[in-house]
Short mmCIF file of N, CA and C in Angstrom, two decimals:
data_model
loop_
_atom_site.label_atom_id
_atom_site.label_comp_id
_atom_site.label_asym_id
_atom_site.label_seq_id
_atom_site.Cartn_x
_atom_site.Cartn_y
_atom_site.Cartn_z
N UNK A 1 91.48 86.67 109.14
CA UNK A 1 92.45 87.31 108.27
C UNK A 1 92.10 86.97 106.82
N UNK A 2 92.32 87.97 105.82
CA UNK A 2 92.20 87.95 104.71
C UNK A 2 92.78 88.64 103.96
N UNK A 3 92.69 88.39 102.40
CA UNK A 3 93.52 88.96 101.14
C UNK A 3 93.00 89.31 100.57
N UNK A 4 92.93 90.84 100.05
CA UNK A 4 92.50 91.45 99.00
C UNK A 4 93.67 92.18 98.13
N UNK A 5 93.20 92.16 96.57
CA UNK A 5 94.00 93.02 95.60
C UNK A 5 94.10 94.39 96.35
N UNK A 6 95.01 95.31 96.61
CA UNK A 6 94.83 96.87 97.17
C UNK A 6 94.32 97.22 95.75
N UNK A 7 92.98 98.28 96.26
CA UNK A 7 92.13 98.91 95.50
C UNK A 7 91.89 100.24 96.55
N UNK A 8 92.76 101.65 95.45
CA UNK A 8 92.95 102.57 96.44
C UNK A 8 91.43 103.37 96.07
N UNK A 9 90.13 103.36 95.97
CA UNK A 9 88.85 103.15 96.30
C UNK A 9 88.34 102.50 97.88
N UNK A 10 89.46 102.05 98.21
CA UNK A 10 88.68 101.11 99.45
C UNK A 10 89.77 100.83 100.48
N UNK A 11 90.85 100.73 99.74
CA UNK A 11 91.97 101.27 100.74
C UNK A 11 92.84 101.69 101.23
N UNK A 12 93.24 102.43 102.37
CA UNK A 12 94.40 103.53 102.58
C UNK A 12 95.44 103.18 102.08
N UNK A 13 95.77 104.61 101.17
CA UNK A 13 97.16 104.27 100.24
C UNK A 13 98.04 104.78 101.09
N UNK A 14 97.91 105.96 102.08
CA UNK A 14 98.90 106.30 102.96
C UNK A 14 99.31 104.96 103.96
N UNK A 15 98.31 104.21 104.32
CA UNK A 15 98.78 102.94 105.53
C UNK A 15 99.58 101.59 104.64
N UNK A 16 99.31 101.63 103.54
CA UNK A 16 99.89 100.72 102.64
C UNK A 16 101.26 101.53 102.11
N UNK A 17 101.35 102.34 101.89
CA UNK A 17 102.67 103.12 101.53
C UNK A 17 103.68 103.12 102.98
N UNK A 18 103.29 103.48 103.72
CA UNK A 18 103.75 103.46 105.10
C UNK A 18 104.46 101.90 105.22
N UNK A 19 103.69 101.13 105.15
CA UNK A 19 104.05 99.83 105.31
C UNK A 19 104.91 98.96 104.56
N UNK A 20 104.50 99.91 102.91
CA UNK A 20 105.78 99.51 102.20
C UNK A 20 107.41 100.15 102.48
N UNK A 21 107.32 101.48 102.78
CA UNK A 21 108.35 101.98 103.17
C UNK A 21 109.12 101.75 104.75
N UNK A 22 108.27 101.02 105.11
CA UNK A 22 108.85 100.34 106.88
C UNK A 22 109.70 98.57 105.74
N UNK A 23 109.26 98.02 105.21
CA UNK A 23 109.90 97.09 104.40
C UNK A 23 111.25 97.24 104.12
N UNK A 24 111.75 98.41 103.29
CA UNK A 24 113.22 98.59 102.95
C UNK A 24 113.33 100.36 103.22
N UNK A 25 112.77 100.80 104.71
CA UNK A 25 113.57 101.92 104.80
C UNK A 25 115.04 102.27 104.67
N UNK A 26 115.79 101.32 104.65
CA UNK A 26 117.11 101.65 104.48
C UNK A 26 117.59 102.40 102.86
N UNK A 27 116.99 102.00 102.40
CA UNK A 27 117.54 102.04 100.97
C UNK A 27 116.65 103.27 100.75
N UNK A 28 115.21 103.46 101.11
CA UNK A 28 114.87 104.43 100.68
C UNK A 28 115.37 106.17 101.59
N UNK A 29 115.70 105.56 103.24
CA UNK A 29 116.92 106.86 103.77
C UNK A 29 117.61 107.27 102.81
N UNK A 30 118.66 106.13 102.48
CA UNK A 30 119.76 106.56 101.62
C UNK A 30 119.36 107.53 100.40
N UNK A 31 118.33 106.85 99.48
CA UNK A 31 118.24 107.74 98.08
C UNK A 31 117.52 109.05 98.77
N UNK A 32 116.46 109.01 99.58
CA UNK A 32 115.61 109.94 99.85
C UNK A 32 115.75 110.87 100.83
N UNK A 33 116.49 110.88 101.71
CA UNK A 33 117.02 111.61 102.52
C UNK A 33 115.67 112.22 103.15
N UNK A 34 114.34 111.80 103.10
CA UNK A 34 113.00 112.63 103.65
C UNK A 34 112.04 111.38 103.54
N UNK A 35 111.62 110.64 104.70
CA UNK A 35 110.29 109.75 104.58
C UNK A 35 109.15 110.31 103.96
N UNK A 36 108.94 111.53 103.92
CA UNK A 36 107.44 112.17 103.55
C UNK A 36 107.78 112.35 101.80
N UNK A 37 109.00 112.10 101.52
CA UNK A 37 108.97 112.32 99.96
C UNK A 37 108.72 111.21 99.61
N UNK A 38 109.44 110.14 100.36
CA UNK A 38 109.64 108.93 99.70
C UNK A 38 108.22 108.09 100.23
N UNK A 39 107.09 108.54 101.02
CA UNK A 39 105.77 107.61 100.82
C UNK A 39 105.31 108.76 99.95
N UNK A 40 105.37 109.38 99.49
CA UNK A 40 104.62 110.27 98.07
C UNK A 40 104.68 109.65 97.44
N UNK A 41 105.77 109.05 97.01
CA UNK A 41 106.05 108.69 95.43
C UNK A 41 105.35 107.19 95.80
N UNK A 42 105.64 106.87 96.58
CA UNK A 42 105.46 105.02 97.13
C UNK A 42 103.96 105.21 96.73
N UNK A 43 103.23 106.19 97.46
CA UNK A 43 101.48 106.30 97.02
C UNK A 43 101.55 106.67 95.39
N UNK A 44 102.26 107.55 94.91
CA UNK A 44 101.65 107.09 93.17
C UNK A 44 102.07 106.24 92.63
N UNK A 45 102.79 105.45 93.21
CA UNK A 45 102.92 104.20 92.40
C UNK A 45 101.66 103.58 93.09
N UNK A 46 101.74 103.17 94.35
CA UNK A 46 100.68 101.96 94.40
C UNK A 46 99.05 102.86 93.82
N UNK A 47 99.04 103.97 93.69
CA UNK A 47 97.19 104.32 93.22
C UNK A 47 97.84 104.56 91.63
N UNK A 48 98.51 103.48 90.90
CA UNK A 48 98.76 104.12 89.29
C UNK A 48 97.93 101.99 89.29
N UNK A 49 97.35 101.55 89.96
CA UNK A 49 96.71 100.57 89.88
C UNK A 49 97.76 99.01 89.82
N UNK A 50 98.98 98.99 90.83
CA UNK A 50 99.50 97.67 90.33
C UNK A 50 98.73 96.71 90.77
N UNK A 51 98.73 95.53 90.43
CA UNK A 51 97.86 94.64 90.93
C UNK A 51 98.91 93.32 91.40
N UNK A 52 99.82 93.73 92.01
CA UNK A 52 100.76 93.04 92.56
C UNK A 52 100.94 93.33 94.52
N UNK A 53 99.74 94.14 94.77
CA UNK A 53 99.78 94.81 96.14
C UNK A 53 98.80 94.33 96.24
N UNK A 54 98.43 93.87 97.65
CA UNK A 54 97.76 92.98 97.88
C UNK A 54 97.69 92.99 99.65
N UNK A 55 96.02 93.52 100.48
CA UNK A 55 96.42 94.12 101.41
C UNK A 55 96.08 93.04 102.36
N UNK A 56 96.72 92.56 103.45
CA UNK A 56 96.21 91.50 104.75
C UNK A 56 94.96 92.59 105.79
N UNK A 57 93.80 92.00 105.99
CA UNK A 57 93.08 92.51 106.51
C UNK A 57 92.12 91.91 107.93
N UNK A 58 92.22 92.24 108.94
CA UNK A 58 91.36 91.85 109.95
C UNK A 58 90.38 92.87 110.51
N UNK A 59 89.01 92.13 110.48
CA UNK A 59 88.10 93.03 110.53
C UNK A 59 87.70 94.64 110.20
N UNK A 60 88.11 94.36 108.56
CA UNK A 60 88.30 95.89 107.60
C UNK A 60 89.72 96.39 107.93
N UNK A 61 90.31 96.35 108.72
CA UNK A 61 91.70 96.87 109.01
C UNK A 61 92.72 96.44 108.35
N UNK A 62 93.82 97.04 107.82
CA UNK A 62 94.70 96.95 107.30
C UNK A 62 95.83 96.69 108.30
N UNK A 63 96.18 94.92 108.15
CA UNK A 63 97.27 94.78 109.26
C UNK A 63 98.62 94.28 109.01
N UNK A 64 98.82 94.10 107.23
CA UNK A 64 99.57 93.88 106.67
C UNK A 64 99.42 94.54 104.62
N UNK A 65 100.59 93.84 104.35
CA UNK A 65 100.61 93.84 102.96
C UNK A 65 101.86 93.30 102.20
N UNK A 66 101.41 92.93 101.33
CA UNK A 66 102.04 91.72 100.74
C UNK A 66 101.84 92.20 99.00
N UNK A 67 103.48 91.70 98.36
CA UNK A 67 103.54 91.97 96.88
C UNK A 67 104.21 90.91 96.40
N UNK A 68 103.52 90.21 95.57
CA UNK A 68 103.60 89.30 94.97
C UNK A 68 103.48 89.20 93.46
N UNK A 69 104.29 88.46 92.99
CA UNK A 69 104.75 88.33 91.48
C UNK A 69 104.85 86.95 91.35
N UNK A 70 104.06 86.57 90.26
CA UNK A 70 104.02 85.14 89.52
C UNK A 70 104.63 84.70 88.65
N UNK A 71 105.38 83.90 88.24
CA UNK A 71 105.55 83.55 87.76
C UNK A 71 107.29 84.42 86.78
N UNK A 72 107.30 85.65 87.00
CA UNK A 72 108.32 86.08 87.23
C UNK A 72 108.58 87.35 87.83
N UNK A 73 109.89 88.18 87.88
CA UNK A 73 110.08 89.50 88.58
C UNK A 73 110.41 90.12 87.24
N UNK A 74 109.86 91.83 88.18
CA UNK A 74 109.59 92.80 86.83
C UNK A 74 110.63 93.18 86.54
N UNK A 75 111.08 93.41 84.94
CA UNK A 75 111.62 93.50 84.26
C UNK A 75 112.16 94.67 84.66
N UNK A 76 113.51 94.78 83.83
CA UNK A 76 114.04 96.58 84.09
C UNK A 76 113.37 97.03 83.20
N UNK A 77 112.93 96.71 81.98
CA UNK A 77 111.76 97.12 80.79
C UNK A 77 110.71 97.77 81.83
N UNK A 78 109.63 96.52 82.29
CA UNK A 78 109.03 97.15 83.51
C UNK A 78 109.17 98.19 84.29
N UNK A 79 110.00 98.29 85.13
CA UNK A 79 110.39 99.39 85.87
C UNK A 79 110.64 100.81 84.94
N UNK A 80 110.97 101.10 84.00
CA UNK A 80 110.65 101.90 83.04
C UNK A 80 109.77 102.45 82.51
N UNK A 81 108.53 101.63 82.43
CA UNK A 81 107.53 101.87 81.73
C UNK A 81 106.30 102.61 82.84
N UNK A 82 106.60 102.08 84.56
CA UNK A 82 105.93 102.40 85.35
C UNK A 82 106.82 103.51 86.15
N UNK A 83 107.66 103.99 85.42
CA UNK A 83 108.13 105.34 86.05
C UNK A 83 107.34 106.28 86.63
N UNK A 84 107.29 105.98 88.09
CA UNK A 84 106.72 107.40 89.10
C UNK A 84 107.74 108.55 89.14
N UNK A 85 108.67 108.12 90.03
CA UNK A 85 109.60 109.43 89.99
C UNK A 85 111.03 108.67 89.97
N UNK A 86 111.78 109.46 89.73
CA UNK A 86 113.22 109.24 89.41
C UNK A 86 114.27 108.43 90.74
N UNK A 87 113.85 108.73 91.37
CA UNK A 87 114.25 108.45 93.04
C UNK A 87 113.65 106.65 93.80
N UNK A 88 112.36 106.98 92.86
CA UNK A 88 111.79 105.29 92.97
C UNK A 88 112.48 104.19 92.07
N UNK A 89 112.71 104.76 90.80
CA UNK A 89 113.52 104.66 89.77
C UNK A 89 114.63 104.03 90.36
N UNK A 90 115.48 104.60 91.01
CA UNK A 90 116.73 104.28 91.41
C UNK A 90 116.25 103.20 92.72
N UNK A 91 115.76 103.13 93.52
CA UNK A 91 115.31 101.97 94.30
C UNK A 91 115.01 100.55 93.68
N UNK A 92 113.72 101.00 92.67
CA UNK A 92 113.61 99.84 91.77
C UNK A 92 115.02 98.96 91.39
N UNK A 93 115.81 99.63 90.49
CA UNK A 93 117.04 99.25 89.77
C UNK A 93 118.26 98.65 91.12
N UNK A 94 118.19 99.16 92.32
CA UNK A 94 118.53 98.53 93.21
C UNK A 94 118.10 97.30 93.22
N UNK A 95 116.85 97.06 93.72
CA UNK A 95 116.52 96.14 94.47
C UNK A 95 116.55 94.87 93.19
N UNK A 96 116.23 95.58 91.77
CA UNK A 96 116.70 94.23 91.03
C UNK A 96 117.77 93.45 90.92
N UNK A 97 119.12 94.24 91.49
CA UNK A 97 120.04 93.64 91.00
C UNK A 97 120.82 92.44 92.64
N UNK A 98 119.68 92.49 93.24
CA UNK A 98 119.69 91.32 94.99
C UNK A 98 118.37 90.68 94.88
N UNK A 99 117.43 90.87 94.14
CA UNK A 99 116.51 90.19 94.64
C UNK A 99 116.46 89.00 93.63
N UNK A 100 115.31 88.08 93.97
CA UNK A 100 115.52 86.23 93.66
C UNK A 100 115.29 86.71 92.26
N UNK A 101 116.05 85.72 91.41
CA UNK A 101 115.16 85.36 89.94
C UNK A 101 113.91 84.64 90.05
N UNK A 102 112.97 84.95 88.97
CA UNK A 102 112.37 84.19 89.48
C UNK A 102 111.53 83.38 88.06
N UNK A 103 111.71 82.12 88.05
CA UNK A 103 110.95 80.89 87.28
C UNK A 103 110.04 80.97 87.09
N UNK A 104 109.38 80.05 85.97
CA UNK A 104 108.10 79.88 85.53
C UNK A 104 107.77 78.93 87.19
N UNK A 105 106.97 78.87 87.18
CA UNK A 105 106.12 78.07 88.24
C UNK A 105 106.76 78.86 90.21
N UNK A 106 107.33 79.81 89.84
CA UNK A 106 107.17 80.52 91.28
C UNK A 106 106.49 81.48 91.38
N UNK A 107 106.40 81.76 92.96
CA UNK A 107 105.50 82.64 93.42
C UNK A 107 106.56 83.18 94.48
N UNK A 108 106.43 84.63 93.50
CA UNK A 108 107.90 85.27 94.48
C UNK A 108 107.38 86.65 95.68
N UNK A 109 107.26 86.72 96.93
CA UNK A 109 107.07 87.57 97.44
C UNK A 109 107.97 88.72 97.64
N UNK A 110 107.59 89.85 97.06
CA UNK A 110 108.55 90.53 96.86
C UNK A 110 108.67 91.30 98.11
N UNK A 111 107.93 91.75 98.59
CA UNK A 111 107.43 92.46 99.98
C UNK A 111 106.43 91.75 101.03
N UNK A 112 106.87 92.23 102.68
CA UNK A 112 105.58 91.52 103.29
C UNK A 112 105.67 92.63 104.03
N UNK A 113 104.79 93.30 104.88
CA UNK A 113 105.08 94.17 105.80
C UNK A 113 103.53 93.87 106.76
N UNK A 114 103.81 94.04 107.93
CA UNK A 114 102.96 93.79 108.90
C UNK A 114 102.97 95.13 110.04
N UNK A 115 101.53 95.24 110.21
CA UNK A 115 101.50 96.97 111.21
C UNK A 115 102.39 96.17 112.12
N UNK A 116 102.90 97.17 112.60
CA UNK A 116 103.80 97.85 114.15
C UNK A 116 103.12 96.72 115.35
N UNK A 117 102.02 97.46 115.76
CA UNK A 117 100.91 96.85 116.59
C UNK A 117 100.71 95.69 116.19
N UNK A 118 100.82 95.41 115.09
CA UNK A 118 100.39 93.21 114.96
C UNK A 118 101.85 92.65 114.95
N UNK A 119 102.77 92.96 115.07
CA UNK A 119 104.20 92.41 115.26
C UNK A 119 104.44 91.79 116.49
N UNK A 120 105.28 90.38 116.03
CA UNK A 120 105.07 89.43 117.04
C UNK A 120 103.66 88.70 117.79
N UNK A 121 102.86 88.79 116.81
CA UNK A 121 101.88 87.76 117.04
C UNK A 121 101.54 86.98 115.99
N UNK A 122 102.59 86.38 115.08
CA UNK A 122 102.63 85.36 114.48
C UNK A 122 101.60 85.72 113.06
N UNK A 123 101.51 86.33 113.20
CA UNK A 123 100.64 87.27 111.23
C UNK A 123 101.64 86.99 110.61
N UNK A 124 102.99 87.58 110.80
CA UNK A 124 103.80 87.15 109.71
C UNK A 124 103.82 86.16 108.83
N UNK A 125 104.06 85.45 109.92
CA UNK A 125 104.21 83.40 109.87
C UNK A 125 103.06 82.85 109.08
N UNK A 126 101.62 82.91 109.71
CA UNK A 126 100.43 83.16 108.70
C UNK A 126 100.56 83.90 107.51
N UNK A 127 100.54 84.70 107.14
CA UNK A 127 100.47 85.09 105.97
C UNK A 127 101.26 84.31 105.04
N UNK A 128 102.82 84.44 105.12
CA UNK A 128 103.25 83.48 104.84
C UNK A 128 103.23 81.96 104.42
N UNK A 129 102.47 81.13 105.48
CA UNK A 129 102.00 80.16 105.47
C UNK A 129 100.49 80.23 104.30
N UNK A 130 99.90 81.00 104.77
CA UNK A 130 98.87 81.24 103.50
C UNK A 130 99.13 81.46 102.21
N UNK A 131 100.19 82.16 101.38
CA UNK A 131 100.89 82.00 100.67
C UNK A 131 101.24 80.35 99.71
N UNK A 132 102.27 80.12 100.97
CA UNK A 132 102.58 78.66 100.46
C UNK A 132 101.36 77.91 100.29
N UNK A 133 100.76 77.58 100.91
CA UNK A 133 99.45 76.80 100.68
C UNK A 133 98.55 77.03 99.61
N UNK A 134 98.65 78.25 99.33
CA UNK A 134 98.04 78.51 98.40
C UNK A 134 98.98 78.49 96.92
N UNK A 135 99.74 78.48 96.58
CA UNK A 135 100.71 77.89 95.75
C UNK A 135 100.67 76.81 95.54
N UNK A 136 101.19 75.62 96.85
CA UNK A 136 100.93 74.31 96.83
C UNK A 136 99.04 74.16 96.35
N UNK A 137 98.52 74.90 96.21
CA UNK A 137 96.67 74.11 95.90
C UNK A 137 97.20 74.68 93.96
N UNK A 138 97.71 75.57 94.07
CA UNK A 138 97.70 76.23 92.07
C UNK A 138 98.83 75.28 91.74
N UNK A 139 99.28 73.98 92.28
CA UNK A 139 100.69 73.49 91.47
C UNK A 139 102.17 74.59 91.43
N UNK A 140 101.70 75.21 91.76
CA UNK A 140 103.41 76.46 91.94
C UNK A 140 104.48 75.52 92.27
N UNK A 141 105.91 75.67 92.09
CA UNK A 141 107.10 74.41 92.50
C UNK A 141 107.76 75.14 93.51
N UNK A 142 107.65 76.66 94.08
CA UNK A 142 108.25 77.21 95.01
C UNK A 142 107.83 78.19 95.27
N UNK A 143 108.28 79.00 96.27
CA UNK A 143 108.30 80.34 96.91
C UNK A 143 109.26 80.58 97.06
N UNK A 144 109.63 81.68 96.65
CA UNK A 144 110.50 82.66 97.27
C UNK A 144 110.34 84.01 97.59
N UNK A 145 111.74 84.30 98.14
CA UNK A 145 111.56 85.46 99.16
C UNK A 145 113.21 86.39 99.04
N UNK A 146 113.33 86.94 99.62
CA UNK A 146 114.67 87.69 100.05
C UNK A 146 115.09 88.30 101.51
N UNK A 147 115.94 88.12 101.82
CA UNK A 147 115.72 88.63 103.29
C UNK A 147 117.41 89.63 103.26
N UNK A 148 117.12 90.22 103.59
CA UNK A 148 118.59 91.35 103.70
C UNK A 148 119.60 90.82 104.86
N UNK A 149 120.68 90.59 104.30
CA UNK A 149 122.12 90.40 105.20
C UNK A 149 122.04 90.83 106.45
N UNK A 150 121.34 92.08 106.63
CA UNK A 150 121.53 92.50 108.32
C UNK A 150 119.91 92.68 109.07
N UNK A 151 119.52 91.98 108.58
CA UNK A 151 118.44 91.19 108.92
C UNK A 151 117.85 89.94 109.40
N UNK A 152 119.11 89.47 110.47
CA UNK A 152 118.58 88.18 110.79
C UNK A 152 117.83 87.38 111.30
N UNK A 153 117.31 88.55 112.21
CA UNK A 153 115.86 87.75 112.79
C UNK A 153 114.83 87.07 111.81
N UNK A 154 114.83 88.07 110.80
CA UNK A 154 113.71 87.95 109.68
C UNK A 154 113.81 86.47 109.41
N UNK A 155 115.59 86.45 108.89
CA UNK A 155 116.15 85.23 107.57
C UNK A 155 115.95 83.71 108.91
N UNK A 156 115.97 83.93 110.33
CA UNK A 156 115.51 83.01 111.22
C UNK A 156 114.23 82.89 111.02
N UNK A 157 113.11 83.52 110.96
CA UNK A 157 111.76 83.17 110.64
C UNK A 157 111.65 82.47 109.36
N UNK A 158 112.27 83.15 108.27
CA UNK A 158 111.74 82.06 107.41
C UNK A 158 112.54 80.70 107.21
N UNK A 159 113.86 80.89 108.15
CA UNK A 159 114.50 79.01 107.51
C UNK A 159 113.38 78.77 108.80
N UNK A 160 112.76 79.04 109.85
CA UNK A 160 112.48 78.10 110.77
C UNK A 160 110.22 77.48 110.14
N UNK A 161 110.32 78.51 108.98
CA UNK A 161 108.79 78.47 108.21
C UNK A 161 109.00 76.89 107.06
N UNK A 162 110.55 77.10 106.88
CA UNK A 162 111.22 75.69 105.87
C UNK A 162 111.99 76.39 104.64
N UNK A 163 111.89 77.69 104.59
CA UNK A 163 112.80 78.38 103.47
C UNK A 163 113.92 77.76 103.83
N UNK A 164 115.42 77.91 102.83
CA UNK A 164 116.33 77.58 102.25
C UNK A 164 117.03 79.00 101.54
N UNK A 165 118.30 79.34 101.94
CA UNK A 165 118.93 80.00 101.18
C UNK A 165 119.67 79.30 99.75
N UNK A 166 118.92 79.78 98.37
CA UNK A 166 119.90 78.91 97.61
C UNK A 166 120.89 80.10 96.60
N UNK A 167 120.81 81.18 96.97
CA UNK A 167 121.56 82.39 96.68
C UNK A 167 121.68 83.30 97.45
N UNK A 168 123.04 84.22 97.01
CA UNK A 168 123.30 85.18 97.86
C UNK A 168 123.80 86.17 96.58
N UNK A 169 123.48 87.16 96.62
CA UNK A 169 123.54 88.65 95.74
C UNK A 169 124.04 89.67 96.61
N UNK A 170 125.10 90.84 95.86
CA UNK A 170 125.14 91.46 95.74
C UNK A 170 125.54 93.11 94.93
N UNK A 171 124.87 94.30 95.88
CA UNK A 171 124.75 95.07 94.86
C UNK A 171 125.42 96.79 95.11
N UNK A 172 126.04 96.88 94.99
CA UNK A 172 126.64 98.78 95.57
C UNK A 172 126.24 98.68 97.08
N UNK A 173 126.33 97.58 97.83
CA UNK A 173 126.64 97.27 98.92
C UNK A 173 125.11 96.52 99.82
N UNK A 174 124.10 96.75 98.65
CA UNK A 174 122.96 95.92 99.22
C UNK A 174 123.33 94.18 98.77
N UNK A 175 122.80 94.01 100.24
CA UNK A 175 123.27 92.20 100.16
C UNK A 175 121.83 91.47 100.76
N UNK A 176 121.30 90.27 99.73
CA UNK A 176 120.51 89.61 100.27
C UNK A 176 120.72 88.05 99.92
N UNK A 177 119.68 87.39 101.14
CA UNK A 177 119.86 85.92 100.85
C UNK A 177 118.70 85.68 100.37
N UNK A 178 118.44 85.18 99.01
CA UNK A 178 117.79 84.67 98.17
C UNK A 178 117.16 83.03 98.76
N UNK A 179 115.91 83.37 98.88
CA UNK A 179 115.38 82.05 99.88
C UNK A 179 114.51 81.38 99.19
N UNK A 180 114.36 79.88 99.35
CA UNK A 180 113.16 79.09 98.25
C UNK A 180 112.59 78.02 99.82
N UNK A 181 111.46 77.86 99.27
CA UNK A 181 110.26 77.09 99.97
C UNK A 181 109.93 76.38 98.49
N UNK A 182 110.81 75.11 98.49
CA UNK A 182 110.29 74.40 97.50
C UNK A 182 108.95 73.50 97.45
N UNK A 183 108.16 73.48 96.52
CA UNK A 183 107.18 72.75 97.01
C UNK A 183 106.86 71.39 96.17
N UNK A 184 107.19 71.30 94.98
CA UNK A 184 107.43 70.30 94.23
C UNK A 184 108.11 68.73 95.02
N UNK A 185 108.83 69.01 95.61
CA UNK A 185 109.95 68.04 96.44
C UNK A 185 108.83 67.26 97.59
N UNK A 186 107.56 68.09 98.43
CA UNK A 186 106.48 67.46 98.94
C UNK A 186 106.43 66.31 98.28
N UNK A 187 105.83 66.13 96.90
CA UNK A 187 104.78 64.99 95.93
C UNK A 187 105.71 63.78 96.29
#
């Protein structure tokens, strides 16, 4: 298993869009009322070059993907400036107002999504774990994450990885628990 920046030159923006939109289909049902609109827009955003997508790969295959933000989460400035369409727009501005703050010295995963077919064989957990470790080697003081209210299997994987809920948000009825993997507290 491995990590690469997504570079839509090399790799499928439809299987990475797909995967982002299996992440928070709920929210995107609601605004979008059509999956095929809402991975359109999901693909021009990820081929407008973010470098916050980032694809899990086994043997050339795309078996995950992962979005990650350092050191902080994007701004509503941000989200403005990378306006795809109006409809993503409104997702974005959602999801800011539940998801973690995030500090100088974190490493916040904003998304993880894992194919269909690799579910339940512990990729999650790995990736994850690769993550932290790799934080803990750059000095990072935490990880975080978010896991949605009616999502509990998920929010069981990560307290049982060592996450911690140390917030709870909510927003026009999206609710998440704001999770930290402190790592500072190790030393």
């Amino acid at each position: 298993m491995r990590f690469e920046t997504f570079d839509s030159q090399k790799h499928s923006i439809d299987k990475v869009a797909n995967l982002l939109y299996d992440v928070d289909f709920r929210t995107y049902d609601k605004i979008y009322k059509s999956k095929n609109q809402a991975i359109k827009d999901i693909c021009t955003w990820i081929d407008s070059g973010d470098d916050t997508i980032n694809v899990v790969l086994e043997d050339d295959k795309i078996i995950g993907v992962v979005v990650l933000y350092i050191n902080k989460k994007p701004s509503f400035i941000d989200m403005f400036k990378e306006f795809h369409s109006f409809k993503l727009l409104i997702v974005s501005i959602l999801d800011y107002f539940v998801i973690c703050d995030v500090n100088l010295g974190d490493v916040y995963i904003a998304d993880i999504a894992i194919s269909s077919e690799c579910r339940g064989k512990g990729i999650g957990t790995k990736v994850i774990e690769h993550i932290i470790d790799n934080a803990r080697e750059n000095n990072f003081k935490r990880v975080t994450l978010d896991a949605d209210f009616r999502n509990t299997r998920v929010k069981k994987l990560y307290e049982r990885i060592g996450f911690k809920v140390f917030n709870k948000k909510e927003f026009l009825k999206r609710r998440m628990f704001n999770m930290e993997y402190v790592l500072d507290e190790e030393k």
